[in-house]
Each structure stands twice: as structure tokens, then as C-alpha cells.
XYZ file of N, CA, C and O in Angstrom:
428
model
N 6.888 -3.259 34.485
C 6.787 -1.873 33.961
C 5.483 -1.591 33.757
O 4.815 -2.341 33.055
N 4.787 -0.477 34.173
C 3.432 -0.300 34.098
C 3.454 1.384 33.672
O 4.319 2.128 34.039
N 2.640 1.639 32.663
C 2.387 2.994 32.201
C 0.884 3.123 31.862
O 0.140 2.386 31.580
N 0.795 4.638 31.995
C -0.627 4.792 31.797
C -0.768 5.547 30.204
O 0.178 6.490 29.977
N -1.650 5.306 29.608
C -1.977 5.915 28.327
C -2.655 7.253 28.544
O -3.584 7.191 29.017
N -2.101 8.319 27.922
C -2.928 9.518 28.193
C -4.265 9.527 27.438
O -4.365 9.354 26.094
N -5.283 9.906 27.992
C -6.598 10.030 27.496
C -7.117 8.427 27.165
O -8.072 8.548 26.396
N -6.653 7.562 27.888
C -7.118 6.126 27.644
C -8.628 5.888 27.861
O -9.260 5.008 27.582
N -8.806 6.677 29.013
C -10.204 6.633 29.709
C -11.332 6.968 28.596
O -12.491 6.500 28.690
N -11.110 7.768 27.578
C -12.045 8.255 26.746
C -11.816 7.761 25.303
O -12.639 7.655 24.364
N -10.392 7.796 25.104
C -9.933 7.505 23.508
C -10.412 6.119 23.137
O -10.726 6.029 21.982
N -10.121 5.151 24.009
C -10.408 3.719 23.616
C -11.545 3.276 23.383
O -12.073 2.788 22.403
N -12.523 3.858 24.351
C -13.891 3.504 24.079
C -14.377 4.280 22.821
O -15.300 3.736 22.137
N -13.968 5.318 22.667
C -14.361 6.184 21.257
C -13.881 5.493 20.223
O -14.748 5.295 19.206
N -12.822 4.839 20.104
C -12.170 4.174 19.011
C -13.004 2.936 18.743
O -13.102 2.589 17.698
N -13.336 2.328 19.812
C -14.321 1.119 19.798
C -15.544 1.514 19.069
O -16.002 0.865 18.136
N -16.136 2.473 19.539
C -17.600 2.916 18.917
C -17.360 3.361 17.518
O -18.188 3.020 16.629
N -16.309 3.997 17.141
C -16.112 4.411 15.775
C -15.795 3.291 14.690
O -16.392 3.412 13.758
N -15.119 2.258 15.416
C -14.910 0.860 14.639
C -16.390 0.146 14.390
O -16.488 -0.337 13.494
N -17.164 0.343 15.298
C -18.630 -0.245 15.324
C -19.437 0.390 14.189
O -19.930 -0.196 13.289
N -19.336 1.809 14.256
C -19.901 2.491 12.905
C -19.342 2.314 11.727
O -19.909 1.833 10.779
N -18.175 2.120 11.710
C -17.315 1.639 10.530
C -17.651 0.283 10.057
O -18.121 -0.045 8.679
N -17.834 -0.755 10.808
C -18.189 -1.950 10.522
C -19.654 -2.050 10.083
O -19.869 -2.846 9.138
N -20.462 -1.116 10.560
C -22.010 -1.229 9.969
C -21.951 -0.576 8.721
O -22.637 -1.177 7.870
N -21.085 0.510 8.551
C -21.082 1.102 6.967
C -20.430 -0.085 6.066
O -20.912 -0.137 4.859
N -19.319 -0.834 6.427
C -18.748 -1.781 5.708
C -19.629 -3.028 5.412
O -19.730 -3.511 4.293
N -20.521 -3.417 6.416
C -21.509 -4.325 6.216
C -22.480 -4.048 5.213
O -23.079 -4.979 4.214
N -22.749 -2.752 5.087
C -24.018 -2.252 3.974
C -23.136 -2.409 2.825
O -23.802 -2.844 1.634
N -22.012 -2.126 2.559
C -21.209 -2.401 1.108
C -21.170 -3.749 0.926
O -21.161 -4.056 -0.286
N -20.909 -4.790 2.010
C -20.897 -6.033 1.778
C -22.024 -6.508 1.146
O -22.107 -7.402 0.309
N -23.221 -6.256 1.589
C -24.432 -6.906 1.335
C -24.948 -6.292 0.041
O -25.592 -6.755 -0.784
N -24.715 -4.746 -0.206
C -25.455 -4.126 -1.405
C -24.141 -4.084 -2.379
O -24.639 -3.416 -3.710
N -22.854 -4.500 -2.252
C -22.078 -4.349 -3.349
C -22.425 -4.689 -4.723
O -23.016 -5.868 -4.751
N -22.407 -4.057 -5.787
C -22.855 -4.244 -7.079
C -22.071 -5.501 -7.821
O -22.464 -6.112 -8.517
N -20.630 -5.517 -7.256
C -19.935 -6.385 -8.024
C -19.030 -7.303 -7.156
O -19.131 -6.809 -5.686
N -18.396 -8.193 -7.474
C -17.680 -9.236 -6.626
C -16.361 -8.576 -5.851
O -16.264 -8.714 -4.723
N -15.647 -7.879 -6.801
C -14.562 -6.953 -6.144
C -15.107 -5.933 -5.104
O -14.211 -5.908 -3.994
N -16.189 -5.571 -5.059
C -16.610 -4.459 -4.058
C -16.759 -5.466 -2.807
O -16.557 -4.875 -1.649
N -17.307 -6.449 -2.933
C -17.620 -7.394 -1.735
C -16.280 -7.809 -1.105
O -16.281 -7.954 -0.033
N -15.365 -8.196 -2.115
C -13.835 -8.594 -1.571
C -13.320 -7.526 -0.836
O -12.737 -7.704 0.148
N -13.351 -6.216 -1.402
C -12.775 -5.102 -0.603
C -13.612 -5.018 0.665
O -12.866 -4.731 1.881
N -14.773 -5.225 0.939
C -15.696 -5.070 2.024
C -15.090 -6.000 3.115
O -14.995 -5.681 4.318
N -14.893 -7.214 2.655
C -14.353 -8.498 3.500
C -13.077 -8.130 3.977
O -12.682 -8.328 5.134
N -12.208 -7.460 3.181
C -10.731 -7.124 3.450
C -10.951 -5.976 4.631
O -10.131 -6.129 5.587
N -11.755 -5.122 4.345
C -11.795 -4.033 5.331
C -12.303 -4.637 6.695
O -11.916 -4.098 7.694
N -13.393 -5.444 6.505
C -13.769 -6.184 7.936
C -12.595 -6.734 8.648
O -12.704 -6.502 9.872
N -11.900 -7.510 7.984
C -10.820 -8.370 8.695
C -9.735 -7.338 9.051
O -9.191 -7.616 10.240
N -9.628 -6.297 8.445
C -8.488 -5.457 9.002
C -9.190 -4.508 10.188
O -8.303 -4.138 11.010
N -10.479 -4.380 10.047
C -10.996 -3.671 11.273
C -11.012 -4.601 12.490
O -10.938 -4.211 13.469
N -11.315 -5.972 12.270
C -11.112 -6.897 13.352
C -9.674 -6.890 13.850
O -9.496 -7.039 14.978
N -8.623 -6.806 13.065
C -7.237 -6.636 13.436
C -7.068 -5.470 14.226
O -6.326 -5.487 15.457
N -7.730 -4.247 13.768
C -7.676 -2.927 14.683
C -8.208 -3.068 15.962
O -7.633 -2.665 16.799
N -9.360 -3.808 15.833
C -10.067 -4.041 17.190
C -9.326 -5.099 18.054
O -9.175 -4.757 19.303
N -8.629 -5.900 17.583
C -7.596 -6.793 18.527
C -6.435 -5.854 19.254
O -6.232 -5.969 20.251
N -6.018 -5.059 18.157
C -4.980 -4.161 18.833
C -5.480 -3.205 19.870
O -4.757 -2.865 20.724
N -6.804 -2.629 19.732
C -7.274 -1.709 20.921
C -7.592 -2.583 22.111
O -7.557 -2.214 23.134
N -8.110 -3.864 21.743
C -8.207 -4.771 23.039
C -6.922 -5.141 23.554
O -7.085 -5.125 24.851
N -5.801 -5.123 22.975
C -4.603 -5.357 23.607
C -4.276 -4.097 24.252
O -3.736 -4.264 25.408
N -4.430 -2.937 23.857
C -4.079 -1.692 24.499
C -5.153 -1.806 25.994
O -4.584 -1.220 26.967
N -6.442 -2.049 25.736
C -7.373 -1.704 26.680
C -6.980 -2.961 27.939
O -6.959 -2.371 29.124
N -6.637 -4.146 27.653
C -6.386 -5.167 28.490
C -4.830 -5.263 29.042
O -4.442 -6.040 29.923
N -3.807 -4.489 28.184
C -2.527 -4.756 28.377
C -1.956 -6.205 28.180
O -1.240 -6.464 28.920
N -2.733 -6.869 27.127
C -2.022 -8.242 26.814
C -1.393 -8.058 25.370
O -2.124 -8.008 24.503
N -0.095 -8.323 25.449
C 0.553 -8.015 24.128
C 0.501 -9.282 23.142
O 0.643 -9.052 21.907
N -0.082 -10.561 23.772
C -0.314 -11.515 22.803
C -1.502 -11.129 21.935
O -1.472 -11.825 20.860
N -2.310 -10.386 22.250
C -3.540 -9.993 21.221
C -2.922 -9.204 20.049
O -3.251 -9.355 18.968
N -1.623 -8.612 20.318
C -1.159 -7.900 19.265
C -0.555 -8.925 17.843
O -0.651 -8.854 16.885
N -0.053 -9.969 18.608
C 0.191 -11.078 17.767
C -0.903 -11.586 16.837
O -0.798 -11.929 15.717
N -1.997 -11.946 17.542
C -3.127 -12.430 16.890
C -3.542 -11.307 15.834
O -4.020 -11.473 14.549
N -3.506 -9.962 16.029
C -3.925 -9.040 15.144
C -2.939 -8.980 14.009
O -3.468 -9.034 12.714
N -1.599 -9.431 14.084
C -0.640 -9.413 13.008
C -1.049 -10.483 12.132
O -1.152 -10.666 10.841
N -1.324 -11.589 12.773
C -1.696 -13.061 12.062
C -2.983 -12.583 11.172
O -2.919 -13.015 10.009
N -3.904 -11.996 11.617
C -5.153 -11.921 11.236
C -4.877 -10.876 9.920
O -5.478 -11.186 8.846
N -4.213 -9.769 10.052
C -3.839 -8.897 8.996
C -3.111 -9.640 7.702
O -3.452 -9.588 6.572
N -2.317 -10.685 8.214
C -1.577 -11.333 7.148
C -2.518 -12.381 6.203
O -2.434 -12.375 5.049
N -3.299 -12.885 7.111
C -4.263 -13.723 6.479
C -5.043 -13.199 5.516
O -5.463 -13.477 4.473
N -5.652 -11.843 5.967
C -6.531 -11.054 5.179
C -5.659 -10.673 3.905
O -6.488 -10.607 2.751
N -4.369 -10.359 4.086
C -3.731 -9.720 2.888
C -3.646 -11.046 2.099
O -3.816 -10.717 0.592
N -3.405 -12.176 2.344
C -3.335 -13.456 1.521
C -4.525 -13.760 0.719
O -4.675 -14.001 -0.507
N -5.740 -13.648 1.552
C -6.933 -13.862 0.874
C -7.426 -12.871 0.032
O -7.822 -13.189 -1.040
N -6.945 -11.481 0.252
C -7.495 -10.592 -0.715
C -6.538 -10.578 -2.115
O -7.055 -10.564 -3.160
N -5.491 -11.059 -1.999
C -4.589 -11.317 -2.970
C -5.214 -12.613 -3.826
O -5.185 -12.515 -5.080
N -5.629 -13.391 -3.279
C -6.019 -14.613 -4.046
C -7.327 -14.158 -4.679
O -7.511 -14.589 -5.741
N -8.103 -13.546 -4.212
C -9.402 -13.033 -4.715
C -9.160 -12.246 -5.965
O -9.603 -12.123 -6.973
N -8.057 -11.328 -5.824
C -7.662 -10.497 -6.859
C -7.081 -11.129 -8.110
O -7.543 -10.812 -9.135
N -6.566 -12.372 -7.733
C -5.949 -12.987 -8.804
C -7.179 -13.856 -9.531
O -7.188 -13.913 -10.551
N -7.989 -14.036 -8.818
C -9.294 -14.894 -9.319
C -10.081 -13.896 -10.215
O -10.461 -14.143 -11.466
N -10.276 -12.608 -9.756
C -11.010 -11.706 -10.492
C -10.324 -11.134 -11.583
O -10.790 -11.035 -12.866
N -9.166 -11.208 -11.736
C -8.094 -10.916 -12.686
C -8.168 -11.829 -13.966
O -8.392 -11.288 -14.972
N -8.180 -13.271 -13.516
C -8.251 -14.116 -14.675
C -9.657 -14.058 -15.243
O -9.771 -14.298 -16.519
N -10.671 -13.972 -14.473
C -12.089 -13.495 -15.097
C -12.153 -12.482 -15.962
O -12.743 -12.499 -17.060
N -11.611 -11.379 -15.744
C -11.548 -10.175 -16.433
C -10.824 -10.461 -17.592
O -11.109 -9.938 -18.760
N -9.714 -11.023 -17.622
C -8.912 -11.384 -18.740
C -9.745 -12.281 -19.729
O -9.560 -12.235 -20.993
N -10.417 -13.305 -19.292
C -11.287 -14.068 -19.882
C -12.454 -13.415 -20.800
O -12.752 -13.807 -21.752
N -13.062 -12.527 -19.950
C -14.250 -11.929 -20.394
C -14.011 -11.144 -21.630
O -15.085 -11.413 -22.606
N -13.296 -10.253 -21.883
C -13.233 -9.589 -23.045
C -12.957 -10.193 -24.374
O -13.563 -10.114 -25.471
N -12.199 -11.485 -24.390
C -12.019 -12.300 -25.350
C -13.352 -12.959 -25.954
O -13.682 -13.151 -27.089
N -14.186 -13.440 -24.847
C -15.331 -14.184 -25.083
C -16.430 -13.312 -25.747
O -17.158 -13.530 -26.806
N -16.545 -11.831 -25.198
C -17.260 -10.843 -25.762
C -17.013 -10.657 -27.208
O -17.705 -10.223 -28.034
N -15.597 -10.613 -27.440
C -15.392 -10.155 -28.835
C -15.719 -11.153 -29.764
O -15.985 -11.078 -30.858
N -15.475 -12.470 -29.484
C -16.021 -13.552 -30.350
C -17.315 -13.579 -30.584
O -17.910 -13.773 -31.772
N -18.208 -13.345 -29.535
C -19.709 -13.345 -29.666
C -20.054 -12.123 -30.681
O -20.934 -12.186 -31.433
N -19.284 -10.903 -30.528
C -19.682 -9.966 -31.593
C -19.403 -10.167 -32.916
O -20.070 -9.921 -33.773
N -18.207 -10.845 -33.332
C -17.989 -11.238 -34.501
C -18.980 -12.343 -34.993
O -19.312 -12.353 -36.342
N -19.257 -13.304 -34.384
C -20.278 -14.240 -34.498
C -21.517 -13.576 -34.879
O -22.196 -14.092 -35.983
N -21.937 -12.558 -34.305
C -23.360 -12.095 -34.394
C -23.290 -11.113 -35.595
O -24.198 -10.906 -36.218
N -22.228 -10.504 -36.250
C -22.043 -9.736 -37.300
C -22.233 -10.473 -38.697
O -21.997 -11.520 -39.083
């Protein structure tokens, strides 16, 4: 079964180029991010952008196996982001208590 995507001649290259621009902006956020959570969100966005690029590549080459790779990459990205979120959450919960103790000791 073969089919043609309407506008695939210009839409897929345009999508690839827009993803490249998006990746450049995300890299700026990754390198300049003032906090750790900003960098984690940038890494998550880059991996999801990679999954989208794999999906576009699957459309361009008509290889359905690339869609499986994109789904696996998206799931691994979700698990990694969740792990980082839990790590920053425990740091955030520990930080106010320590600063409260320091304020009382200094008073």
C-alpha cells in the first residue's frame, strides 16, 4: 500500500528546518539556564525534539520502525525528567528547613 502525503515535498523539509531552529534556541537555554530545573526542562525538550525528528524521518523515508524508536525515546525522556523532578523536589524540601535553622541560630 503506497500513498502520497499532500505537501510532503515542502512541509517535511520546512518542519526539519524549524526543528533545527528550535534545537538551537533550546541549546541556548541549556547553556544559559540559571537554575538546574531550567536545564532539565531544556534536556527534556531536546529529547522530545529528537523524538519528533525521528517521526519526521519515518514519514520522509516511509520506515515505520523509526516510529517505534521515537516512542521509546519519548518514554525514556519522560522517565528521566520525572527522576530529575524528584531529585530537585527533595532538594527544595530540604533547603527551607536548613535556611530556617540558620536564621534562628543567627538571631
